[in-house]
Amino acid sequence: MAVLCGVLLVIIMNDSFATHPEDSVRIEKRVGALLAEMTLAEKVGQMSQVNASDGNPIEGLADRLRAGSIGSILNQVDVETVNELQRIAVEESRLGIPLLVGRDVIHGFKTVMPIPLGQAASWNPDIVRDGAAIAAREAATTGINWTFAPMIDIARDARWGRIAESLGEDPHLASVLAAAMVEGYQGDDLSANGSIAACGKHFAGYGAAESGRDYATTNIPENELRNVYLPPFKAAVDAGVVSLMASFSDLDGIPATGNEFLMRQVLRDEWQYDGFVVSDWDSVRQLQIHGLTENDRESAFAAATAGVDMEMAGDAYVGHLAALVENGRVDIQVIDTAVANILRAKFRLGLFENPYTDPSSLPPIANEGALKTAKRAALQSVVLLQNEQDVLPLAKGELNSLAVIGPLADAPYEQLGTWIFDGDSSLSVTPLAAIRALAGDDVEVRYVRAMENSRSRASDAFDEAVDAVAESDASVLFLGEESILSGEAHSRADISLPGDQAELVRRVRARGKPVIAVILAGRPLTLTNIVDHVDAILFAWHPGTMGGPAIADLLFGVESPSGKLPATFPRMVGQIPIYYNQKNTGKPPSPDTIVHIDDIDAHAPQLSTGMTAFHLDAGYTPLFPFGHGLSYTEFGYREISTSQSEIELGESVTISAELTNSGERAAEEVVQLYVRDLFGNVTRPVKELKGFRRVHLEPGQTVTVDFELHTDDLAFFGRNMQLMTEPGEFHAWIGGSSETRLRTEFRIIDSD
Ligand code: BGC
């Protein structure tokens, strides 16, 4: 039973900043000394970030830079221009404070990695870290020293276009990968050439936008906010993230940009964060549009006092903050703290020592190593959703011809996905090119695009596609969404395959040949209307520059798929939000308590349903669950056990299971550990991911996979918003998806 006095309160401390303690002391001294010399106008200047992509930024910004009224620029990627802007700031302003140069480097710079949601499907922090490090080094060649990434909003609604940029629905997976991305961008030494500052965004709750409509209101109870939405931010803070970005969204009546609870209570008081917070694009002034403030002056007041240290692309701070201080409404301490937070970042980045960029001191763009990492990331992110009769991999030796059909087979730009301001589509290797290269002379490849793009309604070219399929031994259909259909402000209400793609599938299917769908998309899609008309589905997300070679290797079995879903795939859009770590409810559904709308007893309709939590037309299960992903080999799990059946608070338990590769190929599997806390001070999810590991197994090999769980790993926020681990009963599962049934139990007992 949950007894509050018996709980272990976990002390929250931000204790792992990358900066060495001695450096921290030195930096604090320098921050203090500089701050003491600054005028109020110069302080407000540091709190202002301006867009440097319009017109001639040198002419446009020089005077303001000389006056010390700009702390940061964004969106300028010409290195000479950036160096000149830095030079003016450093050499021609009174105090010579260098600039933060920001840019959205979200999943690669010129070399593009899979979209973040795809990277999350790799469940591989190492590849995520490597991808971010490559992005940082490439971006740094232009003078960029700060990226607005990682985006770590928990996303449980695939309608939301920005789910593409997220790390999925799960707090644990997103937290581990958030930390890895921060480490990748920032490196071991933030001041090193090629390291750039990261920015965890959007603080907080943005992913819960009502109906997935971007920028819409979010309603998140504080308990859910703390247990679900905040953990990735805490993980990023613990990994030393230099900055956070306030969200555009309204959280329980107070837009995040003016939300003191988030930025003062949680971030500063509880987490002891000493990085800085930037607003989102013009989101300070938008406080008025939200209806929180009357005018820009009040917006500046609300945002600054709530804890937004820097205003992005707006003029509320430069226009009003000084007067607000002078007339006594804003305490100078608020300004000094904000400026100190920003200067601290500049010192940590080593910008005072080295504000300029020499691109030749950094590795070449899109070098062999970068492309290799991009391919590996794409390989590990592709999820094999289904594979009837083991139609995949294609057996090169037995195949004489292959029809390659669809609008996304040869679309170099589209495979890069959303947020690729700087991505170079001329580097993209498309699936068609890679299939041709791999097939060589052995397999004749017949390519028919069939649709101009994924949204096309014209079916004139379908006959040609069907003919190509009829003449070939197998067909691969490249379907999905172009990059424009996901990302910011690109939400969809219907997330099935757009245009006439389902019709194309049916037409091709009618030829009776094996049909393989490779889907490129920025979100989970509802695939219910095609799933029975294709033999196999490889879900490739937007796989980036090297998506083509990765997909070709998977199709021909050079590699076995190993991606696992980082978000649940609904059967129908009406099931959303649907996620594995839901609460049980008082009336949980089961196979015997549900009835389908078509089976309702016409004579006794009131007796037909089992009075549980399900949809008459969709049941309660997803089409593909979180964590799902097949392989070309057979993985079997057995013999789950715990090191002890009882542990005390403060101790650890080891959960292990045997994993066997009983198939005929070497392959990697992502082993997942889930836990359920059976009852608590607040209700607990039916399953929660608590650990995962990618393991490589040779054919016939068996390994024991162990996960050590400390009682702190089972902590959650209770009804008083205290982080606690309670004594009681726990279930633990190990397996290859969230639907694993291989279960054991253990108990936590009170240490008193
Ligand atoms: C987005 C941010 C992004 C910023 C700067 C905003 O519209 O919400 O995620 O970093 O623009 O481009």
XYZ file of N, CA and C in Angstrom, residues 123 154 167-179 227-228 231-232 235 580-581 626 673-674 688-693 707 709 713:
102
model
N 16.779 3.408 -31.358
C 16.984 3.116 -29.941
C 18.474 3.000 -29.656
N 7.550 15.345 -25.722
C 6.884 14.038 -25.829
C 5.694 14.195 -26.778
N 11.407 12.846 -30.300
C 12.012 11.539 -30.044
C 10.940 10.544 -29.613
N 9.690 10.858 -29.947
C 8.625 9.890 -29.763
C 7.804 10.069 -28.506
N 7.111 8.991 -28.142
C 6.082 9.104 -27.097
C 6.568 8.754 -25.695
N 7.754 8.208 -25.590
C 8.115 7.645 -24.293
C 9.126 8.503 -23.518
N 8.818 8.807 -22.254
C 9.725 9.653 -21.475
C 11.120 9.054 -21.296
N 11.213 7.743 -21.123
C 12.535 7.160 -20.881
C 13.382 7.163 -22.155
N 12.801 6.664 -23.237
C 13.547 6.641 -24.501
C 13.951 8.063 -24.896
N 12.999 8.991 -24.806
C 13.303 10.373 -25.198
C 14.369 10.974 -24.282
N 14.354 10.610 -23.008
C 15.344 11.174 -22.082
C 16.750 10.672 -22.415
N 16.862 9.373 -22.657
C 18.185 8.812 -22.969
C 18.722 9.434 -24.268
N 17.843 9.541 -25.263
C 18.303 10.067 -26.548
C 18.522 11.579 -26.491
N 17.732 12.267 -25.657
C 17.924 13.719 -25.491
C 19.325 13.979 -24.957
N 19.702 13.220 -23.934
C 21.034 13.406 -23.351
C 22.113 13.103 -24.396
N 5.495 13.765 -14.787
C 5.842 12.355 -15.022
C 6.109 12.035 -16.488
N 5.531 12.807 -17.382
C 5.629 12.448 -18.805
C 6.402 13.490 -19.622
N 10.484 14.877 -17.988
C 11.712 14.080 -17.851
C 12.772 14.289 -18.953
N 12.404 14.386 -20.241
C 13.481 14.608 -21.221
C 14.206 15.948 -21.002
N 16.586 15.421 -18.245
C 17.742 14.649 -18.733
C 18.687 15.558 -19.526
N 1.380 3.381 -25.375
C 1.438 2.123 -24.622
C 1.401 2.358 -23.119
N 1.966 3.471 -22.669
C 2.111 3.671 -21.223
C 0.913 4.410 -20.651
N 4.081 0.393 -29.692
C 5.369 0.982 -29.327
C 6.394 -0.149 -29.121
N 13.051 -3.408 -21.510
C 12.596 -3.739 -20.151
C 11.442 -2.808 -19.782
N 10.353 -3.398 -19.396
C 9.192 -2.617 -18.954
C 8.867 -2.971 -17.513
N 5.828 0.738 -18.207
C 6.732 1.861 -18.471
C 8.078 1.314 -18.889
N 8.595 1.833 -19.979
C 9.937 1.444 -20.403
C 10.934 1.922 -19.349
N 11.812 1.015 -18.917
C 12.806 1.400 -17.910
C 14.226 1.107 -18.366
N 14.353 0.398 -19.461
C 15.699 0.110 -19.947
C 15.611 -0.475 -21.342
N 16.686 -0.355 -22.100
C 16.732 -0.995 -23.415
C 18.187 -1.145 -23.818
N 18.430 -2.106 -24.667
C 19.799 -2.352 -25.106
C 19.788 -2.998 -26.475
N 19.325 -6.204 -16.816
C 19.088 -4.777 -16.566
C 19.118 -4.553 -15.069
N 18.101 -2.315 -12.062
C 17.117 -1.273 -11.750
C 17.318 -0.836 -10.313
N 15.158 4.492 -10.030
C 14.666 4.404 -11.413
C 13.155 4.212 -11.447
